[in-house]
Coordinates of C-alpha atoms and ligand atoms in Angstrom, one line a residue:
M1 CA -42.1 3.0 13.7
T2 CA -39.6 2.2 10.5
V3 CA -36.3 4.0 11.3
T4 CA -34.3 4.6 8.4
V5 CA -30.6 4.0 8.8
G6 CA -27.7 4.0 6.7
I7 CA -24.6 5.6 5.6
D8 CA -24.6 9.2 6.9
K9 CA -20.8 10.3 6.2
I10 CA -18.2 8.9 3.9
G11 CA -14.2 9.5 4.8
L12 CA -11.4 8.3 2.3
Y13 CA -8.0 8.5 2.9
V14 CA -5.3 7.1 0.2
P15 CA -2.0 7.3 0.9
Q16 CA 0.2 9.7 -0.9
Y17 CA 2.1 8.3 -3.3
Y18 CA 1.4 6.0 -6.2
I19 CA 2.6 4.5 -9.7
E20 CA 1.4 4.7 -12.8
M21 CA 0.5 1.6 -14.2
T22 CA 2.0 2.2 -17.6
E23 CA 5.3 2.6 -16.0
L24 CA 5.1 -0.8 -14.1
A25 CA 3.9 -2.4 -16.8
Q26 CA 7.2 -1.3 -19.1
A27 CA 9.1 -2.4 -16.0
R28 CA 8.1 -6.1 -15.9
G29 CA 8.0 -6.1 -20.0
V30 CA 4.0 -6.0 -20.2
E31 CA 2.1 -4.1 -22.9
P32 CA 0.7 -1.3 -20.6
S33 CA -2.9 -1.8 -22.2
K34 CA -2.7 -5.4 -20.3
Y35 CA -3.0 -3.1 -17.5
T36 CA -5.1 -0.1 -18.3
I37 CA -7.4 -1.9 -20.7
G38 CA -7.2 -5.9 -19.7
I39 CA -7.2 -5.2 -16.0
G40 CA -8.5 -1.8 -15.9
Q41 CA -6.3 0.2 -13.8
D42 CA -4.4 3.5 -14.3
K43 CA -2.8 4.2 -11.0
M44 CA -1.6 1.8 -7.9
A45 CA -1.4 3.7 -4.5
V46 CA 1.6 3.0 -2.7
P47 CA 2.1 3.3 1.2
P48 CA 5.0 4.1 2.9
L49 CA 5.7 2.4 6.1
D50 CA 4.6 4.9 8.6
Q51 CA 1.0 4.7 7.0
D52 CA -0.2 1.3 8.1
V53 CA -3.8 0.2 8.6
V54 CA -4.3 2.1 11.7
A55 CA -2.8 5.6 10.3
M56 CA -4.8 4.9 7.3
A57 CA -7.9 4.3 9.3
A58 CA -7.4 7.1 11.5
N59 CA -6.6 9.5 8.9
A60 CA -10.0 8.5 7.0
A61 CA -12.2 8.8 10.1
T62 CA -10.8 12.0 11.2
S63 CA -12.1 13.4 7.8
I64 CA -15.6 13.0 8.7
L65 CA -16.3 13.2 12.3
D66 CA -17.2 16.4 14.5
E67 CA -17.4 16.7 18.4
Q68 CA -21.2 15.5 18.4
D69 CA -20.4 12.5 16.5
R70 CA -17.3 11.2 18.7
L71 CA -20.1 11.4 22.0
A72 CA -22.8 9.9 19.8
I73 CA -20.6 6.8 18.5
D74 CA -21.1 3.7 20.3
Q75 CA -19.4 1.3 18.2
V76 CA -16.1 1.4 16.3
I77 CA -16.0 -1.8 14.0
V78 CA -12.8 -2.0 11.4
G79 CA -12.8 -4.3 8.8
T80 CA -9.6 -5.2 7.7
E81 CA -7.3 -8.4 6.0
S82 CA -4.1 -6.6 6.8
A83 CA -3.9 -6.4 10.6
F84 CA -0.5 -7.1 12.5
D85 CA -2.0 -8.2 15.4
Y86 CA -4.1 -11.6 16.1
S87 CA -5.2 -10.3 19.5
K88 CA -5.2 -6.5 19.6
S89 CA -7.8 -4.9 17.1
V90 CA -6.9 -2.1 14.8
A91 CA -10.2 -0.8 16.1
S92 CA -9.0 0.1 19.8
Y93 CA -6.6 2.0 18.4
L94 CA -8.6 3.9 16.4
H95 CA -10.8 4.2 19.5
E96 CA -7.9 6.3 21.7
L97 CA -6.5 8.2 18.1
L98 CA -10.5 9.4 17.2
A99 CA -10.6 10.7 20.8
L100 CA -14.3 8.5 20.9
Q101 CA -16.4 8.3 24.1
P102 CA -14.9 5.7 26.6
Y103 CA -18.4 3.9 26.6
C104 CA -18.0 2.7 23.1
K105 CA -16.9 -0.4 22.0
A106 CA -14.3 -1.3 19.3
Y107 CA -13.9 -4.3 17.6
E108 CA -12.4 -5.8 14.0
I109 CA -13.9 -8.2 11.7
K110 CA -12.2 -10.5 9.2
Q111 CA -13.4 -12.1 6.3
A112 CA -11.4 -10.9 3.7
C113 CA -12.6 -8.1 1.7
Y114 CA -16.2 -8.9 2.9
G115 CA -15.3 -7.8 6.8
A116 CA -16.5 -4.1 6.5
T117 CA -20.2 -5.2 5.2
A118 CA -20.7 -7.5 8.0
G119 CA -19.3 -4.5 10.0
L120 CA -21.7 -2.3 8.1
Q121 CA -24.8 -4.6 8.6
S122 CA -24.2 -5.1 12.0
A123 CA -24.0 -1.3 12.7
C124 CA -27.3 -0.8 10.8
D125 CA -28.9 -3.4 13.2
Y126 CA -27.4 -1.4 16.3
V127 CA -28.9 1.7 15.1
R128 CA -32.5 0.4 14.4
L129 CA -32.7 -0.5 17.7
R130 CA -31.3 2.8 19.3
P131 CA -31.7 5.6 16.8
D132 CA -30.2 8.2 18.6
R133 CA -26.6 6.7 18.7
K134 CA -24.2 5.9 15.9
V135 CA -21.8 3.6 14.9
L136 CA -18.5 4.1 13.0
V137 CA -17.7 1.3 10.6
V138 CA -14.2 1.5 9.1
A139 CA -12.3 -0.7 5.9
T140 CA -8.7 -0.3 6.0
D141 CA -6.4 -2.3 3.8
I142 CA -3.0 -3.0 2.1
A143 CA -3.1 -5.1 -0.8
R144 CA 0.0 -6.9 -1.4
Y145 CA 0.7 -9.8 -3.9
G146 CA 4.6 -9.5 -4.6
L147 CA 6.9 -7.9 -6.9
G148 CA 6.5 -9.7 -10.4
T149 CA 3.6 -11.6 -9.6
P150 CA 0.4 -11.9 -11.6
G151 CA -1.5 -10.0 -8.7
E152 CA 1.1 -6.9 -8.5
P153 CA -0.8 -4.6 -11.0
T154 CA -3.9 -5.4 -8.6
Q155 CA -2.4 -4.0 -5.4
G156 CA -3.3 -0.7 -4.1
A157 CA -3.6 0.7 -0.2
G158 CA -6.4 2.9 1.7
A159 CA -9.3 3.5 4.0
V160 CA -12.7 4.2 3.9
A161 CA -14.9 5.3 6.8
L162 CA -18.4 5.5 7.1
L163 CA -20.6 6.9 9.8
I164 CA -23.9 4.8 10.2
S165 CA -26.9 6.5 11.8
A166 CA -30.5 6.9 11.6
N167 CA -32.1 9.5 8.7
P168 CA -28.8 9.4 7.2
R169 CA -27.7 11.9 4.8
I170 CA -26.2 9.6 2.0
L171 CA -27.6 6.5 1.5
A172 CA -30.4 4.6 3.5
L173 CA -29.8 0.9 3.7
D174 CA -32.9 -1.1 3.0
S175 CA -32.5 -4.4 5.8
Q176 CA -33.6 -7.0 3.3
S177 CA -30.1 -8.9 1.7
I178 CA -28.8 -12.1 0.6
S179 CA -25.4 -13.6 1.8
Y180 CA -23.5 -16.8 0.3
T181 CA -21.1 -18.6 1.7
D182 CA -18.8 -21.3 -0.1
N183 CA -15.7 -22.3 1.3
Q184 CA -12.8 -22.7 -1.0
F185 CA -8.9 -21.1 -1.9
D186 CA -8.9 -18.4 -4.6
F187 CA -7.3 -15.7 -2.3
W188 CA -6.3 -16.4 1.2
R189 CA -3.3 -15.2 3.5
P190 CA -1.7 -17.7 5.9
S191 CA -0.3 -16.3 9.3
Y192 CA 3.3 -16.7 8.4
S193 CA 2.9 -14.9 4.8
D194 CA 2.8 -11.4 4.3
V195 CA 1.6 -11.2 0.5
A196 CA -1.5 -12.8 -0.4
L197 CA -2.1 -16.4 -1.8
V198 CA -3.8 -16.6 -4.9
D199 CA -5.3 -19.0 -7.7
G200 CA -5.8 -15.8 -9.8
K201 CA -8.3 -17.2 -12.4
F202 CA -10.0 -19.3 -10.1
S203 CA -10.5 -16.4 -8.0
T204 CA -12.4 -14.2 -10.8
E205 CA -14.7 -17.2 -11.5
L206 CA -15.7 -17.6 -7.9
Y207 CA -16.7 -13.9 -7.6
Q208 CA -18.7 -14.2 -10.8
D209 CA -20.3 -17.3 -9.5
C210 CA -21.2 -16.1 -6.0
F211 CA -22.7 -12.8 -7.8
C212 CA -24.9 -14.8 -10.0
Q213 CA -26.0 -17.1 -6.6
V214 CA -27.1 -14.1 -4.9
M215 CA -29.0 -12.5 -8.0
A216 CA -30.8 -16.0 -8.1
S217 CA -32.1 -15.4 -5.2
A218 CA -32.4 -11.7 -4.8
K219 CA -35.9 -11.8 -5.2
Q220 CA -37.1 -14.6 -2.4
A221 CA -35.1 -12.3 -0.3
G222 CA -37.1 -9.5 -0.6
L223 CA -34.7 -7.2 -2.5
S224 CA -36.2 -5.6 -5.7
P225 CA -33.2 -5.8 -8.4
E226 CA -35.6 -4.0 -11.1
N227 CA -35.7 -0.8 -9.3
W228 CA -32.0 -0.4 -9.0
R229 CA -30.8 2.2 -11.4
N230 CA -27.5 0.7 -11.0
V231 CA -25.4 -2.3 -9.0
V232 CA -21.6 -1.1 -7.5
F233 CA -19.4 -3.7 -7.0
H234 CA -16.4 -4.9 -5.0
L235 CA -13.8 -3.7 -7.1
P236 CA -10.2 -5.8 -6.7
F237 CA -9.8 -4.6 -10.4
T238 CA -11.9 -2.6 -12.3
K239 CA -12.5 -5.1 -15.2
M240 CA -13.9 -7.5 -12.4
G241 CA -17.3 -6.2 -11.7
K242 CA -18.0 -6.2 -15.8
K243 CA -17.1 -9.8 -15.8
A244 CA -19.6 -10.4 -13.2
L245 CA -22.2 -8.9 -15.4
D246 CA -21.7 -10.7 -18.7
A247 CA -21.5 -13.9 -16.7
L248 CA -24.9 -12.7 -15.2
A249 CA -26.0 -12.1 -18.9
Q250 CA -24.8 -15.7 -19.8
K251 CA -26.8 -17.1 -17.0
G252 CA -29.8 -15.9 -18.8
S253 CA -31.7 -16.1 -15.5
V254 CA -32.2 -12.0 -15.3
D255 CA -34.0 -9.9 -17.5
A256 CA -31.7 -8.9 -20.1
D257 CA -32.7 -5.2 -20.2
L258 CA -31.8 -4.7 -16.7
I259 CA -28.4 -6.2 -16.9
E260 CA -28.1 -3.9 -20.2
R261 CA -29.0 -1.1 -18.2
W262 CA -26.1 -1.9 -15.2
Q263 CA -23.7 -2.7 -17.8
A264 CA -24.5 0.7 -19.3
A265 CA -23.9 2.5 -16.0
Y266 CA -21.0 0.7 -14.9
E267 CA -18.1 2.6 -15.7
P268 CA -18.4 5.7 -13.5
A269 CA -18.3 3.4 -10.3
T270 CA -14.8 2.3 -11.4
R271 CA -13.1 5.6 -11.5
L272 CA -12.0 6.0 -8.3
G273 CA -10.7 2.4 -8.1
R274 CA -9.3 3.0 -11.3
Q275 CA -6.9 5.6 -9.8
V276 CA -6.3 3.8 -6.2
G277 CA -6.2 0.2 -6.8
N278 CA -7.7 -2.7 -4.7
I279 CA -8.0 -1.5 -1.2
Y280 CA -9.3 -4.5 -0.3
T281 CA -12.5 -4.1 2.5
G282 CA -13.0 -0.6 1.2
S283 CA -13.3 -1.1 -2.3
L284 CA -17.1 -1.4 -2.6
Y285 CA -17.5 1.8 -0.9
L286 CA -14.7 3.3 -2.9
S287 CA -17.1 2.3 -5.9
L288 CA -20.2 3.9 -4.1
L289 CA -18.3 6.7 -3.4
S290 CA -17.2 7.1 -7.2
Y291 CA -20.7 6.6 -8.5
L292 CA -22.2 8.8 -6.2
T293 CA -19.6 12.0 -7.4
E294 CA -19.3 10.9 -10.7
V295 CA -22.6 10.7 -12.1
E296 CA -24.6 14.2 -12.5
D297 CA -28.1 13.2 -12.9
L298 CA -28.4 10.9 -9.9
A299 CA -31.2 12.0 -7.7
A300 CA -32.8 11.4 -4.1
G301 CA -35.1 8.2 -4.2
D302 CA -32.6 6.3 -6.7
S303 CA -32.1 3.1 -5.6
L304 CA -28.9 1.1 -5.9
G305 CA -27.7 -2.3 -5.4
L306 CA -24.2 -3.0 -3.6
F307 CA -22.5 -6.4 -4.2
S308 CA -20.1 -7.1 -1.9
Y309 CA -17.4 -10.3 -1.9
G310 CA -14.6 -11.3 0.1
S311 CA -12.5 -14.5 -0.7
G312 CA -12.7 -17.5 1.1
A313 CA -15.8 -16.7 -0.2
V314 CA -18.4 -14.9 1.2
A315 CA -20.9 -12.4 -0.7
E316 CA -23.7 -10.1 0.0
L317 CA -25.8 -8.3 -2.3
F318 CA -28.1 -5.7 -0.6
S319 CA -29.6 -2.3 -1.5
G320 CA -30.0 1.5 -0.4
T321 CA -31.8 4.7 -1.5
L322 CA -30.4 8.1 -2.0
Q323 CA -31.3 10.5 0.2
E324 CA -32.2 14.1 0.2
G325 CA -29.4 16.4 0.1
F326 CA -26.6 13.3 -0.7
R327 CA -24.9 15.5 -2.9
E328 CA -23.9 18.4 -0.1
A329 CA -23.1 15.6 2.1
L330 CA -20.4 14.4 -0.1
D331 CA -17.3 16.7 0.0
L332 CA -16.2 16.6 -3.5
A333 CA -13.8 19.3 -3.8
A334 CA -11.8 17.8 -0.6
L335 CA -12.0 14.4 -2.3
K336 CA -10.6 15.8 -5.5
A337 CA -8.2 17.7 -3.4
H338 CA -7.2 14.7 -1.7
L339 CA -6.4 12.9 -5.3
E340 CA -4.6 15.4 -6.6
R341 CA -2.2 15.8 -3.8
R342 CA -0.4 12.7 -4.7
Q343 CA 3.1 12.2 -5.8
A344 CA 4.1 9.6 -8.6
L345 CA 7.0 7.4 -7.6
A346 CA 9.3 5.7 -10.0
V347 CA 9.5 2.0 -10.3
Q348 CA 12.5 1.4 -8.6
D349 CA 11.4 3.8 -5.5
Y350 CA 7.9 1.5 -5.4
E351 CA 10.3 -1.1 -5.5
R352 CA 11.9 0.0 -2.0
I353 CA 9.1 0.8 -0.3
F354 CA 7.6 -2.2 -0.9
S355 CA 10.4 -4.2 0.4
Q356 CA 10.7 -2.2 3.6
R357 CA 9.7 -3.9 6.8
L358 CA 9.2 -3.2 9.9
P359 CA 11.7 -5.2 12.6
Q360 CA 9.9 -7.7 14.4
E361 CA 11.4 -7.6 17.7
A362 CA 13.8 -4.3 18.5
D363 CA 12.3 -1.1 18.7
Y364 CA 12.0 1.2 16.1
Q365 CA 11.2 5.0 15.3
V366 CA 9.3 4.9 12.1
A367 CA 11.2 7.3 9.5
H368 CA 8.4 9.9 8.7
Q369 CA 7.9 9.3 5.0
S370 CA 4.4 11.1 4.7
Q371 CA 5.2 14.7 4.3
E372 CA 1.8 15.9 5.3
A373 CA -0.5 16.8 8.1
G374 CA -2.2 13.5 9.5
F375 CA -1.7 10.3 11.7
V376 CA 1.3 8.4 11.2
L377 CA 2.9 5.0 12.7
D378 CA 5.7 6.8 14.9
K379 CA 7.8 3.9 16.6
I380 CA 7.6 0.5 17.9
D381 CA 9.0 0.2 21.5
G382 CA 8.6 -3.1 24.0
H383 CA 6.4 -4.3 20.8
R384 CA 4.0 -1.9 21.2
R385 CA 2.8 0.5 18.1
Y386 CA 2.9 4.0 19.1
Y387 CA 1.1 7.0 16.9
R388 CA 1.3 10.3 16.4
Q389 CA -0.8 12.9 14.5
Y390 CA 1.4 15.8 12.5
Ligands
CAA1 N1 -4.1 -5.4 -24.0 C1 -5.4 -5.4 -23.2 N2 -5.9 -6.6 -22.9 C2 -4.9 -7.6 -22.5 C3 -3.6 -7.2 -23.0 C4 -3.5 -6.4 -24.0 N3 -2.3 -6.1 -24.1 N4 -2.6 -8.6 -22.6 C5 -3.9 -9.5 -21.9 N5 -5.1 -8.6 -22.0 C6 -6.5 -9.2 -20.9 C7 -6.4 -10.5 -21.1 O1 -7.2 -10.9 -22.2 C8 -7.4 -10.8 -19.7 O2 -8.7 -9.9 -20.1 P1 -10.2 -11.2 -19.6 O3 -9.8 -11.1 -18.3 O4 -11.1 -10.2 -20.2 O5 -10.0 -12.3 -20.4 C9 -6.7 -9.4 -18.7 O6 -6.3 -8.8 -19.6 C10 -5.9 -10.1 -17.8 O7 -4.9 -11.1 -18.4 P2 -4.5 -12.9 -18.0 O8 -5.7 -13.4 -18.0 O9 -3.5 -12.9 -18.9 O10 -4.9 -12.5 -16.5 P3 -3.0 -12.6 -15.6 O11 -2.6 -13.9 -15.4 O12 -2.1 -11.4 -15.7 O13 -4.0 -12.4 -14.0 C11 -5.7 -11.8 -12.2 C12 -5.1 -11.2 -13.9 C13 -6.1 -13.0 -12.4 C14 -6.7 -10.9 -11.9 C15 -4.4 -11.4 -11.6 O14 -4.0 -10.1 -11.2 C16 -4.8 -11.7 -9.9 O15 -4.4 -12.8 -9.7 N6 -5.0 -10.8 -9.3 C17 -5.4 -10.9 -7.8 C18 -6.6 -11.8 -7.6 C19 -7.8 -11.1 -7.6 O16 -8.0 -9.8 -7.8 N7 -8.9 -11.5 -8.0 C20 -10.3 -11.1 -8.1 C21 -11.5 -12.2 -7.5 S1 -11.0 -12.1 -5.8 C22 -11.6 -10.7 -4.9 O17 -12.4 -10.0 -6.0 C23 -11.0 -10.7 -3.7 C24 -10.1 -9.6 -3.6 O18 -10.1 -8.3 -3.6 C25 -8.4 -10.1 -3.9

């Protein structure tokens, strides 16, 4: 018997603060249209010090979990490339903060922005074998390149929580997929650096190449791109997926009508990312959420492709089918309110927050900068991080 498995719930957390890209452009002496059109970003999320990757992940997951989920979740898997500990996983903190059942396993996956997709695929495999159980996958990241760098307008922060179950209410995922690995230095972050190192132009070329590579082998892998209504992309900035589609069109290896259909359908999937920025592991799922909430004539049975990319580089192309009632399973009003609650920062306040660091050795009470209910990093005591729920 084939078990239908996939995304049953999606939770989003974005920090309370953002900066307008037009203001950032003016402060950097750049034409605002370079950021808003050339790169395709309007706002960039700015996390205060008390919203680290654990707090953001807990806030994203709390928004979707109920008591039954907590008892049924057998694994919590975190994808992140912003972790603060080489040993203890973000997932282990989450297990406690979310009050998950004690026999649940918790671990973290790292492969740049691809990590959460590896977690998602592993979660689906697990649930296919145990359809009465669930897995929580959380993508949580803070994208940092540095003040005044070319990467600065492509920063952002946020977390996406995905509850994986049998008979999912949102998107059933197909078991076929195609992955591609190419060991490169397009974007990476050595352990001694708190900002990413990036070969910007090369990174955009490698992304496009990886997309063309997986598309070239999609059919042999059992995927059916001709049936996909659209492809949603990992979006480090909203122009990136468009560049990938243009590159595919230039190759001439895929039917031009198909690419034109995806190009025409591209924009709605970028709307949330345009307001938040790059959230690394969660960006693909932010695009998915954007597409599902912004396109009114989507229907159950519509099939979608998803392109996941993690620098370094690993890519995966996979697909899913929208389920009956998917709209009701997405809390559109809550999503809208979550984005509208945010407050704009002046450039100097963003720069001050960006430059704040947690002390490495001293015990430290973290200022409660998030002026809202939810989880925050409260203090560091004996090198241990402690969280608090307001
Ligand atoms: N009005 C409109 N457009 C303008 C403009 C203006 N006044 N001025 C410039 N532009 C356009 C340029 O023509 C260019 O468009 P195209 O790419 O379509 O040619 C675009 O704005 C960007 O300008 P530049 O080419 O001058 O690029 P830049 O030096 O400012 O850097 C970047 C852009 C490489 C993306 C840089 O922001 C960066 O390094 N970002 C981080 C790396 C990144 O996100 N890479 C993406 C692939 S890697 C990945 O996906 C993993 C991940 O999450 C990081």
